[in-house]
Short mmCIF file of C-alpha atoms (C1' of nucleotides) in Angstrom, two decimals:
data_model
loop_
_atom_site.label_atom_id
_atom_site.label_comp_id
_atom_site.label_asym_id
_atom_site.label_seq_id
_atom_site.Cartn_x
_atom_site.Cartn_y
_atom_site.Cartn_z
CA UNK A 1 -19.78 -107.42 7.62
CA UNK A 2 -17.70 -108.38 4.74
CA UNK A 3 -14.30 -107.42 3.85
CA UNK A 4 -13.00 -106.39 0.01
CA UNK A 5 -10.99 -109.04 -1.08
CA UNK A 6 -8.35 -106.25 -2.11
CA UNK A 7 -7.33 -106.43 1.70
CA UNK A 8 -5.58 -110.09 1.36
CA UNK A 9 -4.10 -108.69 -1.60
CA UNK A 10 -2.74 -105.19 -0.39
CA UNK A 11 -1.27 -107.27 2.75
CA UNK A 12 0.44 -110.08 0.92
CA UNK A 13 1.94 -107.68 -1.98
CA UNK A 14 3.37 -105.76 1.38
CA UNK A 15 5.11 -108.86 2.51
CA UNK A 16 6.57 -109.36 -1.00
CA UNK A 17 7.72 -106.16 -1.53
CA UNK A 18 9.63 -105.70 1.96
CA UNK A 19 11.77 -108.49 0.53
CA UNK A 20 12.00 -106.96 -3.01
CA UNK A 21 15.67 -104.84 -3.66
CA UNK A 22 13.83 -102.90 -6.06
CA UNK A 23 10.43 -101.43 -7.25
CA UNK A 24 8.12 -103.94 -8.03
CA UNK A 25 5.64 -103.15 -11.13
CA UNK A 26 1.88 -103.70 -10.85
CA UNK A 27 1.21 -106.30 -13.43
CA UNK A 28 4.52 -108.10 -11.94
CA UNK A 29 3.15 -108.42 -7.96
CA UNK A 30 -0.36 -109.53 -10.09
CA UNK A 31 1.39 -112.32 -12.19
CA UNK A 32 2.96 -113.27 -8.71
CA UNK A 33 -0.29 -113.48 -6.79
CA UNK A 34 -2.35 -114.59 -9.71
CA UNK A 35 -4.78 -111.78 -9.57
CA UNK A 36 -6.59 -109.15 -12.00
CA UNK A 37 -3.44 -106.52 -13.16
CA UNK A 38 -5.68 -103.83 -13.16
CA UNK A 39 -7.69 -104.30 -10.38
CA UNK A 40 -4.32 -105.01 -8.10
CA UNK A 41 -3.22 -101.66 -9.60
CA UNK A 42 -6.48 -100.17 -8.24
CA UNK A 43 -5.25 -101.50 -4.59
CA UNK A 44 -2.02 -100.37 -4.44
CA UNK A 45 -3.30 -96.93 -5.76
CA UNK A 46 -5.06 -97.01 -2.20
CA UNK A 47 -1.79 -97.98 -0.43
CA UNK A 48 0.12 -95.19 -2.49
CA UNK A 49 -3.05 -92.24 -1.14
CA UNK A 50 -2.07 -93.72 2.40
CA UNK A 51 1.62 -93.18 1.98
CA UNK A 52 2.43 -97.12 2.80
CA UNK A 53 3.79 -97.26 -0.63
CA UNK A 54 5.66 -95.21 -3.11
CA UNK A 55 4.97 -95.61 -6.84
CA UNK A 56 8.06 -94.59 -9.40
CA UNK A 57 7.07 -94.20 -12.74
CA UNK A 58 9.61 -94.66 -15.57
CA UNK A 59 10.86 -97.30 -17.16
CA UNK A 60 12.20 -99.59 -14.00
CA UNK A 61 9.63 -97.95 -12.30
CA UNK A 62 6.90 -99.89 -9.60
CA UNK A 63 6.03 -100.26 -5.92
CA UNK A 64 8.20 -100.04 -2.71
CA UNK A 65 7.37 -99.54 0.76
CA UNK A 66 7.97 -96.10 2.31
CA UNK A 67 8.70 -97.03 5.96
CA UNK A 68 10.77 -100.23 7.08
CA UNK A 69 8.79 -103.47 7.25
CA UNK A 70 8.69 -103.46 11.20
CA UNK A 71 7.30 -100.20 11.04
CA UNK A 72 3.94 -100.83 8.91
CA UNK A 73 1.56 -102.73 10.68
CA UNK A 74 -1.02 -105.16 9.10
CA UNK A 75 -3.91 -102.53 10.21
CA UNK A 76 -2.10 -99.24 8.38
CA UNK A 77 -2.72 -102.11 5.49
CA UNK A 78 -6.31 -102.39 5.88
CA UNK A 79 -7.43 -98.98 7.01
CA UNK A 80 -5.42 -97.99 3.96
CA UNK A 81 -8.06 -100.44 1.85
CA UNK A 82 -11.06 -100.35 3.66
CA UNK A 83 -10.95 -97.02 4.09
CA UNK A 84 -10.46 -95.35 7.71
CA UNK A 85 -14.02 -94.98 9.40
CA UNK A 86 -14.98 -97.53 11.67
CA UNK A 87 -17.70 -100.02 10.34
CA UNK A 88 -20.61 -99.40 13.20
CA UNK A 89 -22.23 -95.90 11.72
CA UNK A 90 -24.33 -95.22 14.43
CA UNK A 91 -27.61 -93.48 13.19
CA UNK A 92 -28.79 -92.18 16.89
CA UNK A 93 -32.18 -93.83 16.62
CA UNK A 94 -32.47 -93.59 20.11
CA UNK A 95 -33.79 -89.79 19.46
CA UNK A 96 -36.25 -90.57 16.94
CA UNK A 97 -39.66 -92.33 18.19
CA UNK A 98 -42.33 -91.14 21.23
CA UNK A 99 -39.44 -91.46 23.59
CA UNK A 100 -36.46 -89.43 22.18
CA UNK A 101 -32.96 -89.28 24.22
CA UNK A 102 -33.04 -85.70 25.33
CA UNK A 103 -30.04 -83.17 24.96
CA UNK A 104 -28.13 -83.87 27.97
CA UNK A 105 -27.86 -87.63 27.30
CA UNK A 106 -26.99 -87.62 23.87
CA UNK A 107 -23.68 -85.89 24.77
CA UNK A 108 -22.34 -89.54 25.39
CA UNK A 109 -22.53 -91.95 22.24
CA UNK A 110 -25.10 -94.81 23.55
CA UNK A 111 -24.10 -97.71 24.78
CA UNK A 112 -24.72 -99.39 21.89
CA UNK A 113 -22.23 -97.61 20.09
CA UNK A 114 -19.89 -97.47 23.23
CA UNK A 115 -20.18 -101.09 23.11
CA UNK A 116 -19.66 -101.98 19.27
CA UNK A 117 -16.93 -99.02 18.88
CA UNK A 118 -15.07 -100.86 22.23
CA UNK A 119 -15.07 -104.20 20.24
CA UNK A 120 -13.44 -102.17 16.76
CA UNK A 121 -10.63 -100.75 18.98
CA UNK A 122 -9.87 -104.75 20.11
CA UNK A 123 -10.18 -105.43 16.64
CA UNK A 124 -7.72 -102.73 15.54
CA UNK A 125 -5.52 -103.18 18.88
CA UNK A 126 -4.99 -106.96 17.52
CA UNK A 127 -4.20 -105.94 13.77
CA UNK A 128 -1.55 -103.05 15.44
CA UNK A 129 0.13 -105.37 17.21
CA UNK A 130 1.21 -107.42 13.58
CA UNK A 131 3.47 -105.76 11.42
CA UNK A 132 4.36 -106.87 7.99
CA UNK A 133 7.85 -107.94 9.28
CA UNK A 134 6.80 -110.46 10.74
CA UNK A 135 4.29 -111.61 8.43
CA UNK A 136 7.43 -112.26 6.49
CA UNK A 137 9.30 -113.47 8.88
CA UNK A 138 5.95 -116.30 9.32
CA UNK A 139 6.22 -116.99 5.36
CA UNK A 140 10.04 -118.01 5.90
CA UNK A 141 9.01 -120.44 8.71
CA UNK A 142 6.34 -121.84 6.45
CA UNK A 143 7.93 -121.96 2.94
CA UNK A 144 11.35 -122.37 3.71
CA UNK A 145 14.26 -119.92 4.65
CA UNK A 146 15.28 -119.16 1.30
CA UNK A 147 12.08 -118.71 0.05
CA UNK A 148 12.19 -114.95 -0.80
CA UNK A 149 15.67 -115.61 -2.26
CA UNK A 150 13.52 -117.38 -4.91
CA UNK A 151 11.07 -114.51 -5.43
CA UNK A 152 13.84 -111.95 -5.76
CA UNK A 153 15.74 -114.03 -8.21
CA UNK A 154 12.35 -114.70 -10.15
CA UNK A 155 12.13 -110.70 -10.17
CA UNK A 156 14.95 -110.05 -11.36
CA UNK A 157 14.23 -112.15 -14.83
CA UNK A 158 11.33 -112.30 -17.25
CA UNK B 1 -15.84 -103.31 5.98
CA UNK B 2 -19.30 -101.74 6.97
CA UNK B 3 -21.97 -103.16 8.92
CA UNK B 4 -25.68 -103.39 7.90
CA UNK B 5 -27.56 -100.72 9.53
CA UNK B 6 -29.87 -103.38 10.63
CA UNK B 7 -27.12 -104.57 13.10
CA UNK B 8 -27.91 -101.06 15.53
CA UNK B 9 -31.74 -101.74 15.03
CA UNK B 10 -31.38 -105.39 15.97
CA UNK B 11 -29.69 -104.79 19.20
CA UNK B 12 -31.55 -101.53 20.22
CA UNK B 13 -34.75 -103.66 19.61
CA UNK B 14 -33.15 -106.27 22.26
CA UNK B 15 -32.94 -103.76 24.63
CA UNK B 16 -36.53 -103.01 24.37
CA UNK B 17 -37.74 -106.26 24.49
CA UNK B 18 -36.19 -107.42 27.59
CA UNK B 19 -38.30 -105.18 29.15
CA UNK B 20 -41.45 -105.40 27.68
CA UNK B 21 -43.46 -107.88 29.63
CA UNK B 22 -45.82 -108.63 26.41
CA UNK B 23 -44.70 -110.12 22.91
CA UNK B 24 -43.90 -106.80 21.24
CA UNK B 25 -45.19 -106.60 17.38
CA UNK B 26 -42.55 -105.19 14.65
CA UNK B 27 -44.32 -102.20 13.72
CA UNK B 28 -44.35 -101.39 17.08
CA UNK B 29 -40.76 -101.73 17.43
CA UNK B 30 -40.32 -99.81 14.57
CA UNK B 31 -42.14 -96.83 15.45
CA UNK B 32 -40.28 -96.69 18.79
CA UNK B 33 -37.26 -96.43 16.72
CA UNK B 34 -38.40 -94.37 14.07
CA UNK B 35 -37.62 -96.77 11.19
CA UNK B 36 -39.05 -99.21 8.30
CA UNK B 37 -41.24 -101.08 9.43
CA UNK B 38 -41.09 -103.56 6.47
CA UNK B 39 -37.27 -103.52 6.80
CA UNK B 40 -36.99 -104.15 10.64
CA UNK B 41 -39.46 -107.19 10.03
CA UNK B 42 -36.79 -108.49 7.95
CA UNK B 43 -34.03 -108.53 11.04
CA UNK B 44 -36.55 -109.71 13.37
CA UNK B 45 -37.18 -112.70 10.72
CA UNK B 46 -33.22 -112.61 11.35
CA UNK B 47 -33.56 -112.93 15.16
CA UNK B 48 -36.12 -115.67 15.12
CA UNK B 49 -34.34 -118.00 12.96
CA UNK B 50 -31.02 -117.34 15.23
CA UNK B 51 -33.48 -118.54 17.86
CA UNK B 52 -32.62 -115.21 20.01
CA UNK B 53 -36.44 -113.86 20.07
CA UNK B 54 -39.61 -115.98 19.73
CA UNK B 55 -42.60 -114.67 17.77
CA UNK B 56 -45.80 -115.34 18.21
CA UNK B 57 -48.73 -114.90 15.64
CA UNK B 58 -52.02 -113.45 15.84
CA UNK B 59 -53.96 -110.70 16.90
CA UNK B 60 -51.96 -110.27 20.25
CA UNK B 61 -48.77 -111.53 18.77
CA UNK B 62 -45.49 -110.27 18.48
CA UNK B 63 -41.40 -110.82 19.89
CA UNK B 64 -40.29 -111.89 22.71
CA UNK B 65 -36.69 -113.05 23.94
CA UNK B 66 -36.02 -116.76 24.39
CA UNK B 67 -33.34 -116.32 26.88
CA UNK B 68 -32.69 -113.60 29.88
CA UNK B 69 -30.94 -110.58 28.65
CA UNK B 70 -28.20 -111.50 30.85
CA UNK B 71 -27.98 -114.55 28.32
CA UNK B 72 -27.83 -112.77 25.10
CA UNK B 73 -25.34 -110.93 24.49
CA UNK B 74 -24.48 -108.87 21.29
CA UNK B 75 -22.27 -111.01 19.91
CA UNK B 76 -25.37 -113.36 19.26
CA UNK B 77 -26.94 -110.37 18.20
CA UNK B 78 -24.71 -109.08 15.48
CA UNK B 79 -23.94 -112.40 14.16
CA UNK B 80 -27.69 -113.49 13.73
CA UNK B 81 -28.05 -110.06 11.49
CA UNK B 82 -24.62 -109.84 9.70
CA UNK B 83 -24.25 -113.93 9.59
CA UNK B 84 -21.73 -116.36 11.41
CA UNK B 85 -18.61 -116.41 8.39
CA UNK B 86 -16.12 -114.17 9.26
CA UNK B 87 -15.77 -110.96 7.43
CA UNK B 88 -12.20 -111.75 6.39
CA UNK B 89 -12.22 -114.67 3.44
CA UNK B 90 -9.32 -116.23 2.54
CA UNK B 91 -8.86 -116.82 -1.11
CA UNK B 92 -5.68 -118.90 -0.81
CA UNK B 93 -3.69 -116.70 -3.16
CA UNK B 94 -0.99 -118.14 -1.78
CA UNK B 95 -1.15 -121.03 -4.10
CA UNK B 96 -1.45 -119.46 -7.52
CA UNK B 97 1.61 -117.75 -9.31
CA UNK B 98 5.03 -118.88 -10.18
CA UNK B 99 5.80 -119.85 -6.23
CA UNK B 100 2.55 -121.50 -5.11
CA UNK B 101 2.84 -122.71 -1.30
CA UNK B 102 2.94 -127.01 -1.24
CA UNK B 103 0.93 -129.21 0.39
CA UNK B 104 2.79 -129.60 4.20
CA UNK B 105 2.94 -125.71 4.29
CA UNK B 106 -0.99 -125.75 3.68
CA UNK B 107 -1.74 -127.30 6.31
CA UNK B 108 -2.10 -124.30 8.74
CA UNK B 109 -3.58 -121.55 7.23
CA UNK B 110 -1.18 -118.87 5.80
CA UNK B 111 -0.50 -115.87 7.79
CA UNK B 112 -2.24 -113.50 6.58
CA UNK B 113 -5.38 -115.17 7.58
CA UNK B 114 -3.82 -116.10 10.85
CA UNK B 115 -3.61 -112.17 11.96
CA UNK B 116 -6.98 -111.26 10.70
CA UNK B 117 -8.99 -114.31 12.11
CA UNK B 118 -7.23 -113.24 15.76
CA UNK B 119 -8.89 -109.67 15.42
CA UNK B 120 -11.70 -111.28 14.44
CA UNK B 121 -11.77 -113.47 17.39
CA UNK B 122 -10.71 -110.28 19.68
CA UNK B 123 -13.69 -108.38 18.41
CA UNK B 124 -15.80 -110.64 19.04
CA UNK B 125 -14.66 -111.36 22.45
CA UNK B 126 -15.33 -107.95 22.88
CA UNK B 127 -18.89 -108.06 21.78
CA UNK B 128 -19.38 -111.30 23.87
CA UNK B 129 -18.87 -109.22 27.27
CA UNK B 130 -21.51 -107.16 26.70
CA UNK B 131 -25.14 -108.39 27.35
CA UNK B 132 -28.20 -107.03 26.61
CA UNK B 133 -29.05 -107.04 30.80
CA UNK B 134 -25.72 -104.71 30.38
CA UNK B 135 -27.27 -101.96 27.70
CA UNK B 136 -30.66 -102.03 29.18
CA UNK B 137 -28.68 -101.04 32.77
CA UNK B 138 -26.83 -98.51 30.90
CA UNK B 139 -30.01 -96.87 29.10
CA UNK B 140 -31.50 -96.58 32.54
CA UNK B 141 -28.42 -94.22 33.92
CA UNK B 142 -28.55 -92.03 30.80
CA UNK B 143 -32.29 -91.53 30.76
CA UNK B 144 -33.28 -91.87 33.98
CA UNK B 145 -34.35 -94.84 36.08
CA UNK B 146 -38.42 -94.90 35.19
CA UNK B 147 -37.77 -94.61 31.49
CA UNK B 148 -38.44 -98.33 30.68
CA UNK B 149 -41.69 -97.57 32.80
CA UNK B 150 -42.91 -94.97 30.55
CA UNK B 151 -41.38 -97.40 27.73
CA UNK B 152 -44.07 -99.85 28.93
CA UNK B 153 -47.02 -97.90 29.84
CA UNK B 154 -46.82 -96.23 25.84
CA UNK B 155 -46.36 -100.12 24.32
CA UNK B 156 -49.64 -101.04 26.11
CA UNK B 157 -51.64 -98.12 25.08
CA UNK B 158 -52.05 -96.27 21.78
"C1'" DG C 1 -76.70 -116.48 31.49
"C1'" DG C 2 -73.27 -119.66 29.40
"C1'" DC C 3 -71.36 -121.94 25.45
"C1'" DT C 4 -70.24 -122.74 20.61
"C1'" DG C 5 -69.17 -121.35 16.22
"C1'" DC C 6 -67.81 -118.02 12.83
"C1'" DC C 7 -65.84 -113.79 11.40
"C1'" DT C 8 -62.59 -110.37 11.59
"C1'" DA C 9 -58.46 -108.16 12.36
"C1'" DC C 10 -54.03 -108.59 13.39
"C1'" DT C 11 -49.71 -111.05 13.29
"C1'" DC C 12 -45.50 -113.18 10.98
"C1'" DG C 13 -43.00 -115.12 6.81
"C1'" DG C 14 -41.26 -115.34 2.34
"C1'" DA C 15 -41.07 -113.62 -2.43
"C1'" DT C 16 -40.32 -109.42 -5.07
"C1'" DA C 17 -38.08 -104.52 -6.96
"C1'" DC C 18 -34.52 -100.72 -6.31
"C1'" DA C 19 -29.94 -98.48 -5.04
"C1'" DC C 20 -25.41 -98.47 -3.85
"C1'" DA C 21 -20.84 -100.41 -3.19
"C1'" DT C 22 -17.59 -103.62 -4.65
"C1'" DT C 23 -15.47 -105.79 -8.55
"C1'" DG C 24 -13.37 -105.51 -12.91
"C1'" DT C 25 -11.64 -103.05 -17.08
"C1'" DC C 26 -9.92 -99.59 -20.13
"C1'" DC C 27 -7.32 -95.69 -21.97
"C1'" DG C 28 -4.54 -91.36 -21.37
"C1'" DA C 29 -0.58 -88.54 -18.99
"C1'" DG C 30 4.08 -88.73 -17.47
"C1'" DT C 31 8.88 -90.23 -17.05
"C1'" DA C 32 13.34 -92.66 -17.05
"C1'" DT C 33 15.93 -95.45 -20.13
"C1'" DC C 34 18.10 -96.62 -24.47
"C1'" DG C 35 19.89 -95.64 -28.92
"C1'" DT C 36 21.71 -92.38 -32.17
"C1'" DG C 37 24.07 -88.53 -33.96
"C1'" DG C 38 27.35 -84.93 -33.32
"C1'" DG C 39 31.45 -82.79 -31.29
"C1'" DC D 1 35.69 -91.49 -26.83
"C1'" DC D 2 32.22 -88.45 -24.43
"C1'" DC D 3 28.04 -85.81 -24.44
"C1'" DA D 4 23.42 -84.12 -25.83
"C1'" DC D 5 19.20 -85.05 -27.84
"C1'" DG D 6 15.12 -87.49 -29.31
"C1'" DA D 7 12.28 -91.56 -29.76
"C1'" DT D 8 10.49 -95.28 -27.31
"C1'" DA D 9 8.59 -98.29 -24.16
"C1'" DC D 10 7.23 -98.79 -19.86
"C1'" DT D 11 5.15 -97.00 -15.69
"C1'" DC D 12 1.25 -95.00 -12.81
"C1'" DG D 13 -3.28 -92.53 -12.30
"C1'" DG D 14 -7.97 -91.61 -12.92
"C1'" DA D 15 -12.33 -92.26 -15.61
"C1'" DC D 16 -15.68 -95.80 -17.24
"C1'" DA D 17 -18.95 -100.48 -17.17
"C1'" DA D 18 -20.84 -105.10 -14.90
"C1'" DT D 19 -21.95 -107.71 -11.00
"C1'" DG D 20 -23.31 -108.76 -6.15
"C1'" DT D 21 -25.00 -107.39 -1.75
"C1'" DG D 22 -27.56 -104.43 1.16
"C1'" DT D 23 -31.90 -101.71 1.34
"C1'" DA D 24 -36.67 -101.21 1.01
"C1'" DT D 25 -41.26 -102.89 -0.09
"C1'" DC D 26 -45.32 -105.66 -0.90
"C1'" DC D 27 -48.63 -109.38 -0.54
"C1'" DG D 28 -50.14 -114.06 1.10
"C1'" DA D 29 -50.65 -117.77 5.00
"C1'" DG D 30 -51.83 -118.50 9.65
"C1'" DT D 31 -53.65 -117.62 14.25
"C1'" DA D 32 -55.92 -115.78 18.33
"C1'" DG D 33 -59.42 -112.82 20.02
"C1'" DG D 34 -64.16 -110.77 19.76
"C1'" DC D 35 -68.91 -110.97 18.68
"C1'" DA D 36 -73.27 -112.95 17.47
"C1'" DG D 37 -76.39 -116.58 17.71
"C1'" DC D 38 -78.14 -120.59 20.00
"C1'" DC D 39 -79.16 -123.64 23.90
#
DNA sequence: GGCTGCCTACTCGGATACACATTGTCCGAGTATCGTGGG
DNA sequence: CCCACGATACTCGGACAATGTGTATCCGAGTAGGCAGCC
């Protein structure tokens, strides 16, 4: 049970752009974070499938959230990464073997994968219940109120 | 995110155990489950060095639980398989770029890793209420209550 | 008949190949801006 | 001075390699039981 590391990066290029004015290019959110440009770019292509983000080409073109901040939750981030089926695949082995499950029983998962799927949903329930607002709003606490009056200023040039 | 397959052998494997009243070798347990034998060794190896299962060499040899299944549950289970290190890493990328975070503010890990450590920590609270005792009860009211009799008259013959 | 010793067969454990997914990179298609020329 | 047009530079998107982890397998070390021989 691992997760891509493109997950820390899809979530904290979120936070940054709910507090950008304007589209923010690839290579620009990858100087920022001090990750690979073109495998952020391969990231945020994910995000863009998902509909979290909207990509503008063009000139002054780049990334901006499609919803408000408050309304995209740190799991839309992840499912949008990791992709949306749950990570227990369960392979029925309870029907292979001398002593298959027969038909009647199988219409219930087993409670192995009752038991692992129950523990996802927690997982998921927890990531629902963060959105990237306040994410943010936890960056401000930590860095400083005027923090992302910073960023956007160091946006805006270079 | 994906689990190893070996996860759903592991804990099905559990389940048979704590009702076999004999050490139970791994090509048995694999041709219960209809799987690789040389492969499931490899969990079992997994199990033993967790300290969940005990094996025992020689020609009657074979696994056996340490603890009651109402001891184990599949929390120990899935992180004796997958490992104890969470499946979300933090890579700190908070620190590189033009804005890195300072020393006070690094203190408490950032938030990002805050919100995915809690689902971590609410999945596997999940998994913790769940025993092995628990799965073995709930295999007997899908497949009947004699099944883990049959189960144990076919592991002492053949 | 009982006991001792050896042999055998079975077990686990670690070391060894293969396949797939993640990681990382590159180049091509498309578009809005900027500059230039004309009216 | 205003407008239309074209060139340009920048953007995203998908197609293409390298690495790491999961998957699958094999063979060697060790042990307990079974059998034969001996007392």
């Amino acid at each position: 049970m691992k997760l891509s590391a493109g997950v820390e990066w899809a979530v904290h290029c979120c936070v940054v752009l709910s507090e950008a004015p304007a589209p923010v290019p690839a290579p620009r959110l990858a100087q920022y974070h001090g990750v690979s440009r073109t495998y952020l770019a391969k990231h945020l292509q994910q995000l863009s499938r998902a509909g979290l983000v909207r990509s503008t080409e063009g000139r002054v073109g780049g990334y901006a959230l499609t919803r408000p901040a408050d309304e995209i939750t740190v799991l839309d981030v992840v499912l949008a990464v990791e992709g949306p089926e749950p990570a227990f695949r369960c392979t029925e082995i309870r029907q292979n073997g001398p002593f298959p499950a027969t038909g009647e029983a199988c219409l219930r998962p087993c409670g192995v994968a009752r038991a692992m799927w129950a523990a996802e949903d927690a997982y998921r329930a927890s990531l629902r219940g963060v959105t990237i607002a306040d994410l943010a709003g936890g960056v401000r606490q930590d860095a400083g109120a005027d923090v992302f009056d910073r960023v956007r200023g160091w946006l805006a040039t270079s």
